Short mmCIF file of C-alpha atoms and ligand atoms in Angstrom, two decimals:
data_model
loop_
_atom_site.label_atom_id
_atom_site.label_comp_id
_atom_site.label_asym_id
_atom_site.label_seq_id
_atom_site.Cartn_x
_atom_site.Cartn_y
_atom_site.Cartn_z
CA MET Q 1 109.23 74.39 120.14
CA PRO Q 2 111.69 76.89 120.47
CA SER Q 3 112.06 78.19 124.27
CA LEU Q 4 112.25 82.23 124.09
CA GLY Q 5 113.54 85.05 125.89
CA PHE Q 6 111.57 88.25 125.33
CA ILE Q 7 113.00 91.89 126.84
CA GLY Q 8 110.95 94.98 126.41
CA LEU Q 9 107.49 94.80 127.54
CA GLY Q 10 105.92 98.10 126.97
CA SER Q 11 103.18 99.17 124.53
CA MET Q 12 104.37 96.73 121.79
CA GLY Q 13 106.48 94.14 123.88
CA GLY Q 14 103.92 93.45 126.03
CA PRO Q 15 100.99 92.26 123.76
CA MET Q 16 103.73 90.80 121.51
CA ALA Q 17 105.45 88.82 124.39
CA ARG Q 18 101.44 87.28 124.87
CA ASN Q 19 100.76 86.46 122.02
CA LEU Q 20 104.12 84.67 121.94
CA VAL Q 21 102.39 83.22 124.89
CA SER Q 22 99.23 82.33 123.06
CA ALA Q 23 101.09 80.71 120.12
CA GLY Q 24 101.84 77.51 122.25
CA HIS Q 25 105.70 79.05 123.07
CA GLY Q 26 108.07 78.81 126.67
CA VAL Q 27 108.72 82.46 127.22
CA THR Q 28 110.90 84.36 129.74
CA ALA Q 29 109.93 87.64 129.59
CA PHE Q 30 112.28 90.80 131.43
CA ASP Q 31 111.78 94.65 131.84
CA VAL Q 32 112.97 97.25 133.93
CA ASP Q 33 109.28 97.83 134.99
CA PRO Q 34 108.08 95.06 137.67
CA PRO Q 35 104.43 95.89 136.43
CA ALA Q 36 105.26 95.16 132.85
CA ILE Q 37 106.39 91.80 133.85
CA GLU Q 38 103.82 90.71 135.59
CA ALA Q 39 101.00 91.42 133.07
CA VAL Q 40 103.19 89.12 131.09
CA ALA Q 41 104.11 87.26 133.62
CA GLU Q 42 99.46 87.25 134.16
CA ALA Q 43 99.10 86.04 130.51
CA GLY Q 44 101.60 82.76 131.01
CA ALA Q 45 104.97 84.36 130.89
CA THR Q 46 107.87 83.09 133.67
CA ALA Q 47 109.31 86.20 134.92
CA ALA Q 48 112.73 86.78 134.99
CA SER Q 49 114.80 89.15 137.07
CA SER Q 50 116.79 90.24 134.95
CA ALA Q 51 118.01 90.25 131.51
CA GLY Q 52 120.09 87.91 131.91
CA GLU Q 53 118.06 85.70 132.78
CA ALA Q 54 115.65 86.20 130.12
CA ALA Q 55 118.39 84.97 127.27
CA ALA Q 56 120.11 82.60 129.04
CA GLY Q 57 119.22 79.13 127.73
CA ALA Q 58 116.69 80.94 124.40
CA ASP Q 59 117.07 79.52 121.36
CA VAL Q 60 115.10 82.68 120.06
CA VAL Q 61 115.85 86.06 122.28
CA PHE Q 62 113.89 89.02 121.16
CA LEU Q 63 114.21 93.17 122.52
CA SER Q 64 110.93 95.53 122.03
CA LEU Q 65 112.84 98.56 124.12
CA PRO Q 66 112.87 102.52 123.31
CA GLY Q 67 115.71 102.61 120.50
CA PRO Q 68 119.44 102.11 120.10
CA ALA Q 69 121.34 103.10 122.77
CA ASN Q 70 118.78 100.36 125.13
CA VAL Q 71 119.97 97.97 122.65
CA GLU Q 72 123.65 98.62 122.41
CA ALA Q 73 123.06 98.29 127.16
CA VAL Q 74 120.57 95.24 126.95
CA VAL Q 75 123.19 93.04 124.80
CA ASP Q 76 126.22 94.55 127.09
CA GLU Q 77 124.18 92.96 129.40
CA ILE Q 78 123.58 89.52 128.36
CA ALA Q 79 125.99 88.34 125.81
CA ALA Q 80 127.57 86.28 128.17
CA ASP Q 81 124.36 84.96 128.61
CA LEU Q 82 123.05 84.35 125.01
CA ARG Q 83 123.44 79.99 124.06
CA GLU Q 84 125.79 79.39 120.88
CA GLY Q 85 122.92 78.06 117.83
CA SER Q 86 120.90 81.00 119.32
CA VAL Q 87 119.02 83.74 117.35
CA LEU Q 88 118.85 87.30 118.87
CA VAL Q 89 115.63 89.42 116.87
CA ASP Q 90 115.62 93.59 117.55
CA LEU Q 91 112.59 94.70 116.94
CA THR Q 92 113.45 97.89 118.63
CA THR Q 93 112.59 100.64 116.02
CA SER Q 94 116.97 101.08 116.07
CA THR Q 95 119.32 102.37 113.29
CA PRO Q 96 120.40 100.21 110.63
CA GLY Q 97 124.64 100.72 112.18
CA THR Q 98 123.70 100.08 115.72
CA THR Q 99 121.44 96.10 114.44
CA ASN Q 100 124.82 95.49 112.05
CA ASP Q 101 127.45 95.91 114.56
CA VAL Q 102 125.51 93.71 117.31
CA ALA Q 103 125.47 91.44 114.81
CA ASP Q 104 129.48 91.07 114.40
CA ARG Q 105 129.47 91.68 117.61
CA LEU Q 106 127.88 88.66 118.52
CA ALA Q 107 129.22 86.43 115.60
CA ASP Q 108 131.82 85.68 117.68
CA ARG Q 109 129.79 83.75 120.33
CA GLY Q 110 128.28 81.77 117.35
CA VAL Q 111 124.45 84.13 117.69
CA ASP Q 112 122.98 85.03 114.76
CA VAL Q 113 121.07 88.91 114.86
CA LEU Q 114 118.15 89.17 112.66
CA GLY Q 115 117.11 93.01 112.51
CA ALA Q 116 113.40 92.88 113.02
CA PRO Q 117 111.24 96.11 113.53
CA VAL Q 118 107.58 96.21 113.18
CA SER Q 119 105.30 98.32 111.84
CA GLY Q 120 101.18 98.56 112.70
CA GLY Q 121 101.27 100.37 116.43
CA ALA Q 122 99.88 99.15 119.39
CA SER Q 123 96.53 98.30 118.34
CA GLY Q 124 98.45 95.71 115.82
CA ALA Q 125 101.31 94.24 118.51
CA ARG Q 126 98.20 93.29 120.19
CA ASP Q 127 95.19 91.81 117.78
CA ALA Q 128 98.70 90.37 116.32
CA THR Q 129 98.37 91.90 112.49
CA LEU Q 130 101.94 93.97 112.47
CA SER Q 131 104.10 94.71 109.18
CA ILE Q 132 107.61 92.94 110.53
CA ILE Q 133 110.62 94.41 108.34
CA VAL Q 134 113.66 91.45 108.70
CA GLY Q 135 117.02 92.14 107.93
CA GLY Q 136 118.91 89.66 107.34
CA ASP Q 137 120.70 85.96 106.71
CA ARG Q 138 117.65 84.55 104.44
CA ALA Q 139 118.18 81.36 106.39
CA VAL Q 140 118.19 82.48 110.20
CA PHE Q 141 115.01 84.57 108.57
CA GLU Q 142 113.31 81.85 107.60
CA ALA Q 143 113.83 79.44 110.42
CA CYS Q 144 112.74 82.19 112.70
CA GLU Q 145 109.61 83.19 109.96
CA PRO Q 146 106.86 81.32 112.14
CA LEU Q 147 107.47 82.43 115.00
CA PHE Q 148 106.90 86.05 112.66
CA ARG Q 149 103.61 84.64 111.99
CA ASP Q 150 102.63 84.50 115.50
CA ILE Q 151 103.11 88.36 116.62
CA GLY Q 152 102.16 89.55 112.70
CA THR Q 153 100.44 89.32 109.22
CA ASP Q 154 103.12 90.71 106.27
CA VAL Q 155 106.14 89.68 106.91
CA PHE Q 156 108.84 90.80 104.61
CA HIS Q 157 112.53 89.77 104.33
CA VAL Q 158 114.26 92.63 102.37
CA GLY Q 159 118.08 92.55 103.20
CA GLU Q 160 120.82 90.26 104.32
CA GLU Q 161 122.26 92.78 106.03
CA PRO Q 162 120.47 92.98 109.70
CA GLY Q 163 120.47 96.89 109.12
CA HIS Q 164 118.40 96.60 106.74
CA GLY Q 165 114.87 95.75 108.44
CA HIS Q 166 115.90 99.03 110.17
CA ALA Q 167 116.60 101.59 106.86
CA VAL Q 168 113.10 100.20 105.85
CA LYS Q 169 111.80 100.85 109.50
CA LEU Q 170 113.27 104.16 109.28
CA LEU Q 171 111.83 105.48 106.27
CA ASN Q 172 108.71 104.05 106.18
CA ASN Q 173 108.06 106.28 110.05
CA TYR Q 174 109.19 109.05 107.97
CA LEU Q 175 106.45 108.58 105.26
CA SER Q 176 104.13 107.97 108.49
CA ASN Q 177 105.14 111.21 110.09
CA VAL Q 178 105.10 113.71 107.19
CA ALA Q 179 101.81 112.54 106.46
CA LEU Q 180 100.71 113.10 109.66
CA ILE Q 181 101.88 116.64 110.07
CA ALA Q 182 100.79 117.57 106.17
CA THR Q 183 97.12 115.91 107.41
CA SER Q 184 97.24 118.10 110.33
CA GLU Q 185 97.90 121.13 108.31
CA ALA Q 186 95.70 120.56 105.90
CA VAL Q 187 92.81 119.75 108.51
CA ILE Q 188 93.83 122.79 110.57
CA LEU Q 189 93.06 124.97 107.69
CA GLY Q 190 90.15 123.70 106.58
CA ASP Q 191 88.76 123.86 109.62
CA GLN Q 192 89.57 127.56 110.00
CA ALA Q 193 88.09 128.62 106.43
CA GLY Q 194 84.24 126.77 108.34
CA LEU Q 195 84.73 123.35 106.48
CA ASP Q 196 83.78 120.02 108.38
CA ARG Q 197 87.08 118.61 110.33
CA GLU Q 198 85.23 115.13 109.89
CA THR Q 199 84.24 115.55 105.97
CA LEU Q 200 87.15 116.39 104.79
CA VAL Q 201 89.38 113.24 106.24
CA ASP Q 202 86.25 111.16 104.58
CA VAL Q 203 87.00 112.97 101.52
CA PHE Q 204 91.13 112.68 101.55
CA SER Q 205 90.38 109.38 102.79
CA VAL Q 206 89.28 107.79 99.42
CA SER Q 207 90.90 111.04 97.07
CA SER Q 208 93.86 111.74 95.91
CA GLY Q 209 95.09 112.86 99.23
CA ARG Q 210 94.85 109.73 101.44
CA ASN Q 211 97.04 107.79 103.74
CA SER Q 212 97.53 106.79 107.29
CA ALA Q 213 97.03 109.82 108.61
CA ASN Q 214 93.37 110.91 107.48
CA GLN Q 215 92.66 106.82 107.02
CA ASP Q 216 93.55 106.50 110.74
CA LYS Q 217 94.95 108.48 112.86
CA ILE Q 218 92.95 111.36 112.65
CA PRO Q 219 89.71 110.59 112.12
CA ASP Q 220 90.28 107.75 115.57
CA HIS Q 221 92.69 109.32 117.04
CA VAL Q 222 92.53 113.19 116.52
CA LEU Q 223 89.10 113.89 116.35
CA THR Q 224 88.04 111.12 118.65
CA GLY Q 225 89.40 113.93 121.42
CA GLY Q 226 91.37 110.33 122.53
CA TYR Q 227 94.79 110.65 121.51
CA ASP Q 228 95.37 106.78 122.41
CA MET Q 229 97.49 105.67 119.21
CA GLY Q 230 99.96 103.92 122.09
CA PHE Q 231 102.91 105.98 119.92
CA LYS Q 232 104.94 108.20 122.08
CA LEU Q 233 105.69 111.34 120.57
CA GLY Q 234 109.52 110.83 122.57
CA LEU Q 235 109.68 107.05 120.31
CA MET Q 236 108.44 109.72 117.06
CA GLU Q 237 110.86 112.05 117.82
CA LYS Q 238 113.76 109.30 117.65
CA ASP Q 239 112.91 107.76 114.66
CA MET Q 240 113.18 111.23 112.86
CA ARG Q 241 116.55 111.56 114.58
CA LEU Q 242 117.82 108.50 113.67
CA LEU Q 243 116.38 108.80 110.11
CA SER Q 244 118.81 112.01 110.05
CA GLU Q 245 121.87 110.40 111.19
CA PHE Q 246 121.16 107.10 108.91
CA ALA Q 247 120.69 110.39 105.93
CA GLY Q 248 123.97 111.46 107.38
CA ASP Q 249 125.95 108.19 107.45
CA GLN Q 250 124.64 107.31 103.64
CA GLY Q 251 126.30 111.06 102.28
CA ILE Q 252 122.64 111.93 101.59
CA PRO Q 253 121.01 115.19 102.04
CA MET Q 254 117.61 115.47 103.02
CA LEU Q 255 115.14 118.62 103.69
CA LEU Q 256 111.75 117.81 104.52
CA GLY Q 257 113.94 114.87 106.83
CA HIS Q 258 115.21 117.06 108.67
CA LEU Q 259 112.03 119.89 109.11
CA THR Q 260 110.10 117.12 109.72
CA ARG Q 261 112.95 115.81 112.26
CA ASP Q 262 112.40 119.99 113.82
CA ILE Q 263 108.97 119.58 113.79
CA THR Q 264 108.90 116.53 115.60
CA GLY Q 265 111.08 117.66 118.10
CA TYR Q 266 109.25 120.72 119.38
CA ALA Q 267 105.94 119.00 119.64
CA LYS Q 268 107.57 116.44 121.70
CA THR Q 269 109.27 119.76 123.85
CA LYS Q 270 105.47 121.39 124.07
CA LYS Q 271 103.68 118.00 124.63
CA GLY Q 272 106.20 115.69 126.48
CA TYR Q 273 107.87 112.07 126.05
CA ASP Q 274 105.20 110.38 126.66
CA GLY Q 275 102.72 113.13 125.01
CA ASP Q 276 100.46 110.32 122.39
CA MET Q 277 102.68 111.07 118.55
CA THR Q 278 98.65 112.03 117.58
CA ARG Q 279 99.88 115.14 119.91
CA VAL Q 280 101.68 116.82 116.48
CA TYR Q 281 98.12 118.26 115.26
CA ASP Q 282 97.72 120.21 119.13
CA PHE Q 283 100.77 120.99 118.69
CA LEU Q 284 100.94 122.79 115.21
CA GLU Q 285 97.45 123.94 115.56
CA GLU Q 286 98.79 126.22 118.14
CA LEU Q 287 101.06 127.27 116.31
CA MET Q 288 98.47 128.31 112.72
CA VAL Q 289 95.66 129.70 114.86
CA GLU Q 290 95.55 133.11 116.75
P1 NAD M 301 107.22 101.30 125.30
O1 NAD M 301 107.68 102.87 125.91
O2 NAD M 301 106.01 101.52 125.81
O3 NAD M 301 108.61 100.16 125.71
C1 NAD M 301 109.69 99.73 125.98
C2 NAD M 301 109.77 99.21 126.76
O4 NAD M 301 111.71 98.84 127.05
C3 NAD M 301 109.71 99.78 128.32
O5 NAD M 301 108.27 98.95 129.09
C4 NAD M 301 110.35 99.69 129.42
O6 NAD M 301 110.46 100.06 130.48
C5 NAD M 301 111.65 98.81 128.56
N1 NAD M 301 112.60 98.99 129.00
C6 NAD M 301 113.66 99.89 128.60
N2 NAD M 301 115.10 99.81 129.12
C7 NAD M 301 114.61 98.76 129.30
C8 NAD M 301 116.58 97.74 129.79
N3 NAD M 301 117.51 97.42 129.72
N4 NAD M 301 115.59 95.98 130.17
C9 NAD M 301 114.68 96.00 129.22
N5 NAD M 301 113.44 96.63 129.17
C10 NAD M 301 114.07 98.11 128.95
O7 NAD M 301 108.08 102.09 123.79
P2 NAD M 301 106.98 100.52 122.74
O8 NAD M 301 105.69 101.55 122.25
O9 NAD M 301 106.59 99.60 123.40
O10 NAD M 301 107.95 101.12 121.50
C11 NAD M 301 109.04 99.64 121.66
C12 NAD M 301 109.62 100.22 120.36
O11 NAD M 301 109.15 100.02 119.54
C13 NAD M 301 110.49 101.29 119.97
O12 NAD M 301 111.66 101.52 119.19
C14 NAD M 301 109.33 102.22 119.00
O13 NAD M 301 110.04 102.85 118.38
C15 NAD M 301 108.98 100.67 118.31
N6 NAD M 301 107.89 100.98 118.08
C16 NAD M 301 106.67 101.33 118.52
C17 NAD M 301 105.37 101.69 117.74
C18 NAD M 301 104.39 101.78 118.92
O14 NAD M 301 102.93 101.99 118.29
N7 NAD M 301 103.89 101.90 120.18
C19 NAD M 301 105.15 100.93 116.92
C20 NAD M 301 105.97 100.37 116.56
C21 NAD M 301 107.15 100.70 116.46
#
């Protein structure tokens, strides 16, 4: 079995690292937040005292970090520790450009890079039911595929460039967030018109208006009052910003894409970086209702 390093043990990385341990792998884990390391060590991982220690000697090193700036910083930190012939798998929602730059840089050291962002939320990470969207060399992907199957159920190879996975992920999160914003507006309007909110999402979720917001996020995380998707508004705002930058890099204009980025940015300002992504519902309600 390959020996694994895992860096970034938050809402997603923690459960993914635990699932790799449960599958029988030796995992050496690091996070800048000590309690996050302790939680994974209790499940059987080896606690590292630095990112370099988690990377040193591992056959495959996983990153699950907030965004591209953190990925660049950690790669700077671990580049000299990565062993020739090893694979760096970036599970972070990052940018295609960052992932391709990291791959070019590490190619000189004989390290392969797969960009492998995930979808399915904290519950998917816990239950090992994530979608994993992988870009990079097919042979390297195939060698790592059994590891992806330990943390997810739907594993896609979407292109030969390491950044292709991150391009697909940004587009996916755009659709997820547009659906949440549009469905929030529809439910708030219906509520104001005297309709029952649960009934509204029941109808939408089996009719032509169905999407992930009315099938899951709004009924299970807004109408319950829980706001507990486990995905921070600050991270969704980052994803929408990265989507806008990606469109700019391609020279492609977007109307709704930039508007979605700005709505999410205002929601983050009002509800906080750590507010759950579903708090965008409250933000819109405060704007729409007197
Ligand atoms: P999180 O903020 O809960 O976790 C990020 C972790 O990275 C934190 O524990 C933090 O301490 C650690 N970290 C930051 N800098 C570090 C460094 N230099 N060295 C080591 N550790 C460092 O975020 P999350 O929700 O786990 O998301 C991780 C990534 O997955 C993000 O890119 C996010 O956009 C993406 N994602 C999240 C979800 C979700 O539902 N939470 C779903 C899909 C994708």
